[in-house]
mmCIF file of C-alpha atoms in Angstrom:
data_model
loop_
_atom_site.group_PDB
_atom_site.id
_atom_site.type_symbol
_atom_site.label_atom_id
_atom_site.label_comp_id
_atom_site.label_asym_id
_atom_site.label_seq_id
_atom_site.Cartn_x
_atom_site.Cartn_y
_atom_site.Cartn_z
ATOM 1 C CA UNK A 1 17.784 -16.699 1.600
ATOM 2 C CA UNK A 2 19.215 -16.866 5.090
ATOM 3 C CA UNK A 3 16.815 -18.597 7.489
ATOM 4 C CA UNK A 4 16.961 -17.719 11.176
ATOM 5 C CA UNK A 5 17.163 -20.576 13.689
ATOM 6 C CA UNK A 6 14.565 -18.777 15.802
ATOM 7 C CA UNK A 7 11.127 -17.430 14.985
ATOM 8 C CA UNK A 8 11.337 -13.970 13.426
ATOM 9 C CA UNK A 9 7.946 -12.440 12.668
ATOM 10 C CA UNK A 10 7.503 -9.409 10.449
ATOM 11 C CA UNK A 11 4.508 -7.402 9.287
ATOM 12 C CA UNK A 12 4.988 -5.625 5.987
ATOM 13 C CA UNK A 13 3.094 -3.962 3.181
ATOM 14 C CA UNK A 14 3.287 -5.333 -0.337
ATOM 15 C CA UNK A 15 2.273 -3.586 -3.533
ATOM 16 C CA UNK A 16 1.346 -6.001 -6.310
ATOM 17 C CA UNK A 17 0.237 -4.289 -9.524
ATOM 18 C CA UNK A 18 -2.732 -2.184 -8.394
ATOM 19 C CA UNK A 19 -3.334 -3.940 -5.056
ATOM 20 C CA UNK A 20 -2.045 -3.367 -1.523
ATOM 21 C CA UNK A 21 -1.549 -6.313 0.827
ATOM 22 C CA UNK A 22 -0.506 -6.669 4.435
ATOM 23 C CA UNK A 23 1.902 -9.578 4.879
ATOM 24 C CA UNK A 24 2.555 -11.409 8.143
ATOM 25 C CA UNK A 25 5.536 -13.720 7.840
ATOM 26 C CA UNK A 26 7.651 -15.960 10.038
ATOM 27 C CA UNK A 27 11.170 -15.788 8.596
ATOM 28 C CA UNK A 28 12.472 -18.377 11.054
ATOM 29 C CA UNK A 29 13.015 -22.127 10.994
ATOM 30 C CA UNK A 30 10.854 -22.653 14.101
ATOM 31 C CA UNK A 31 7.207 -21.742 14.765
ATOM 32 C CA UNK A 32 6.018 -18.550 16.428
ATOM 33 C CA UNK A 33 3.476 -19.272 19.170
ATOM 34 C CA UNK A 34 0.783 -17.051 20.701
ATOM 35 C CA UNK A 35 1.536 -14.343 18.156
ATOM 36 C CA UNK A 36 -0.163 -11.015 18.841
ATOM 37 C CA UNK A 37 -0.010 -8.151 16.372
ATOM 38 C CA UNK A 38 -1.247 -4.795 17.628
ATOM 39 C CA UNK A 39 -1.634 -2.084 14.996
ATOM 40 C CA UNK A 40 -1.443 1.257 16.792
ATOM 41 C CA UNK A 41 -4.016 2.859 14.469
ATOM 42 C CA UNK A 42 -6.787 1.812 12.126
ATOM 43 C CA UNK A 43 -5.854 0.639 8.626
ATOM 44 C CA UNK A 44 -8.783 1.166 6.299
ATOM 45 C CA UNK A 45 -9.378 -1.157 3.366
ATOM 46 C CA UNK A 46 -12.089 -2.119 0.912
ATOM 47 C CA UNK A 47 -12.593 1.447 -0.305
ATOM 48 C CA UNK A 48 -12.275 2.848 3.219
ATOM 49 C CA UNK A 49 -15.255 0.801 4.481
ATOM 50 C CA UNK A 50 -13.438 -1.810 6.583
ATOM 51 C CA UNK A 51 -10.861 -1.396 9.354
ATOM 52 C CA UNK A 52 -8.688 -4.441 8.727
ATOM 53 C CA UNK A 53 -7.155 -4.156 12.204
ATOM 54 C CA UNK A 54 -10.473 -5.474 13.537
ATOM 55 C CA UNK A 55 -9.950 -8.843 11.826
ATOM 56 C CA UNK A 56 -9.601 -11.770 14.226
ATOM 57 C CA UNK A 57 -6.085 -12.470 12.939
ATOM 58 C CA UNK A 58 -4.936 -9.430 14.966
ATOM 59 C CA UNK A 59 -6.235 -10.901 18.238
ATOM 60 C CA UNK A 60 -3.930 -13.915 18.310
ATOM 61 C CA UNK A 61 -2.394 -16.458 15.983
ATOM 62 C CA UNK A 62 -1.750 -19.498 18.160
ATOM 63 C CA UNK A 63 0.717 -21.090 15.725
ATOM 64 C CA UNK A 64 2.562 -19.557 12.792
ATOM 65 C CA UNK A 65 4.566 -22.255 11.064
ATOM 66 C CA UNK A 66 8.196 -21.806 10.054
ATOM 67 C CA UNK A 67 8.486 -19.747 6.843
ATOM 68 C CA UNK A 68 4.695 -19.308 6.795
ATOM 69 C CA UNK A 69 3.293 -16.195 5.138
ATOM 70 C CA UNK A 70 -0.214 -14.814 5.508
ATOM 71 C CA UNK A 71 -1.148 -12.262 2.861
ATOM 72 C CA UNK A 72 -4.189 -10.047 3.507
ATOM 73 C CA UNK A 73 -5.725 -7.975 0.712
ATOM 74 C CA UNK A 74 -6.339 -4.432 1.918
ATOM 75 C CA UNK A 75 -7.479 -2.389 -1.063
ATOM 76 C CA UNK A 76 -6.650 -1.143 -4.511
ATOM 77 C CA UNK A 77 -3.581 1.065 -4.517
ATOM 78 C CA UNK A 78 -5.440 4.280 -5.299
ATOM 79 C CA UNK A 79 -8.212 3.670 -2.761
ATOM 80 C CA UNK A 80 -5.743 2.677 -0.049
ATOM 81 C CA UNK A 81 -3.797 5.913 -0.311
ATOM 82 C CA UNK A 82 -6.989 7.956 -0.653
ATOM 83 C CA UNK A 83 -8.332 6.594 2.668
ATOM 84 C CA UNK A 84 -5.029 6.361 4.530
ATOM 85 C CA UNK A 85 -5.133 8.755 7.471
ATOM 86 C CA UNK A 86 -1.436 8.665 8.354
ATOM 87 C CA UNK A 87 1.550 7.716 6.185
ATOM 88 C CA UNK A 88 3.271 6.312 9.269
ATOM 89 C CA UNK A 89 1.949 2.923 10.435
ATOM 90 C CA UNK A 90 3.139 1.194 13.612
ATOM 91 C CA UNK A 91 2.776 -2.379 14.884
ATOM 92 C CA UNK A 92 3.636 -3.989 18.218
ATOM 93 C CA UNK A 93 4.351 -7.683 17.818
ATOM 94 C CA UNK A 94 4.806 -10.271 20.559
ATOM 95 C CA UNK A 95 5.185 -14.047 20.389
ATOM 96 C CA UNK A 96 6.800 -17.030 22.047
ATOM 97 C CA UNK A 97 8.913 -19.895 20.793
ATOM 98 C CA UNK A 98 8.713 -23.599 21.685
ATOM 99 C CA UNK A 99 11.146 -23.091 24.574
ATOM 100 C CA UNK A 100 8.836 -20.456 26.100
ATOM 101 C CA UNK A 101 11.142 -17.602 25.159
ATOM 102 C CA UNK A 102 9.259 -14.343 24.650
ATOM 103 C CA UNK A 103 9.931 -11.849 21.912
ATOM 104 C CA UNK A 104 8.649 -8.319 21.400
ATOM 105 C CA UNK A 105 9.270 -6.027 18.474
ATOM 106 C CA UNK A 106 7.948 -2.722 17.175
ATOM 107 C CA UNK A 107 7.786 -2.136 13.449
ATOM 108 C CA UNK A 108 7.341 1.320 11.983
ATOM 109 C CA UNK A 109 6.403 1.736 8.326
ATOM 110 C CA UNK A 110 6.748 4.994 6.457
ATOM 111 C CA UNK A 111 4.337 4.484 3.572
ATOM 112 C CA UNK A 112 5.601 7.579 1.750
ATOM 113 C CA UNK A 113 8.031 5.266 -0.045
ATOM 114 C CA UNK A 114 5.028 3.734 -1.867
ATOM 115 C CA UNK A 115 2.926 6.881 -2.332
ATOM 116 C CA UNK A 116 4.103 7.815 -5.824
ATOM 117 C CA UNK A 117 4.187 4.320 -7.324
ATOM 118 C CA UNK A 118 0.692 4.687 -8.806
ATOM 119 C CA UNK A 119 2.171 6.922 -11.486
ATOM 120 C CA UNK A 120 4.338 4.046 -12.694
ATOM 121 C CA UNK A 121 1.624 1.428 -12.267
ATOM 122 C CA UNK A 122 -0.812 3.367 -14.459
ATOM 123 C CA UNK A 123 1.797 4.419 -17.014
ATOM 124 C CA UNK A 124 3.134 0.911 -17.661
#
């Protein structure tokens, strides 16, 4: 795995068996500071009862260590896609490095690529 010499923060979805997770990860060799992740719409989890974008982790992460990964359980696969309002999910991410450099990125996820996986999960 190639490790960046600067902080590189991503937000991604992970399907693990019958569960859906949101993963926040610093792919870099230096920490990300004052990390703010702004989902542009609600992401419902726990059988559609909880908007995970309201969790305090989305307000600010003051320090995300190099190569650190935070994995947040959202919901079962079937429930997640039942309660998902839009198959397109967008995040605005901003953070600083130790030298006070600022970084901003937008990540767009098209969740249609995962939508038919339940067939294979249940079959096998």
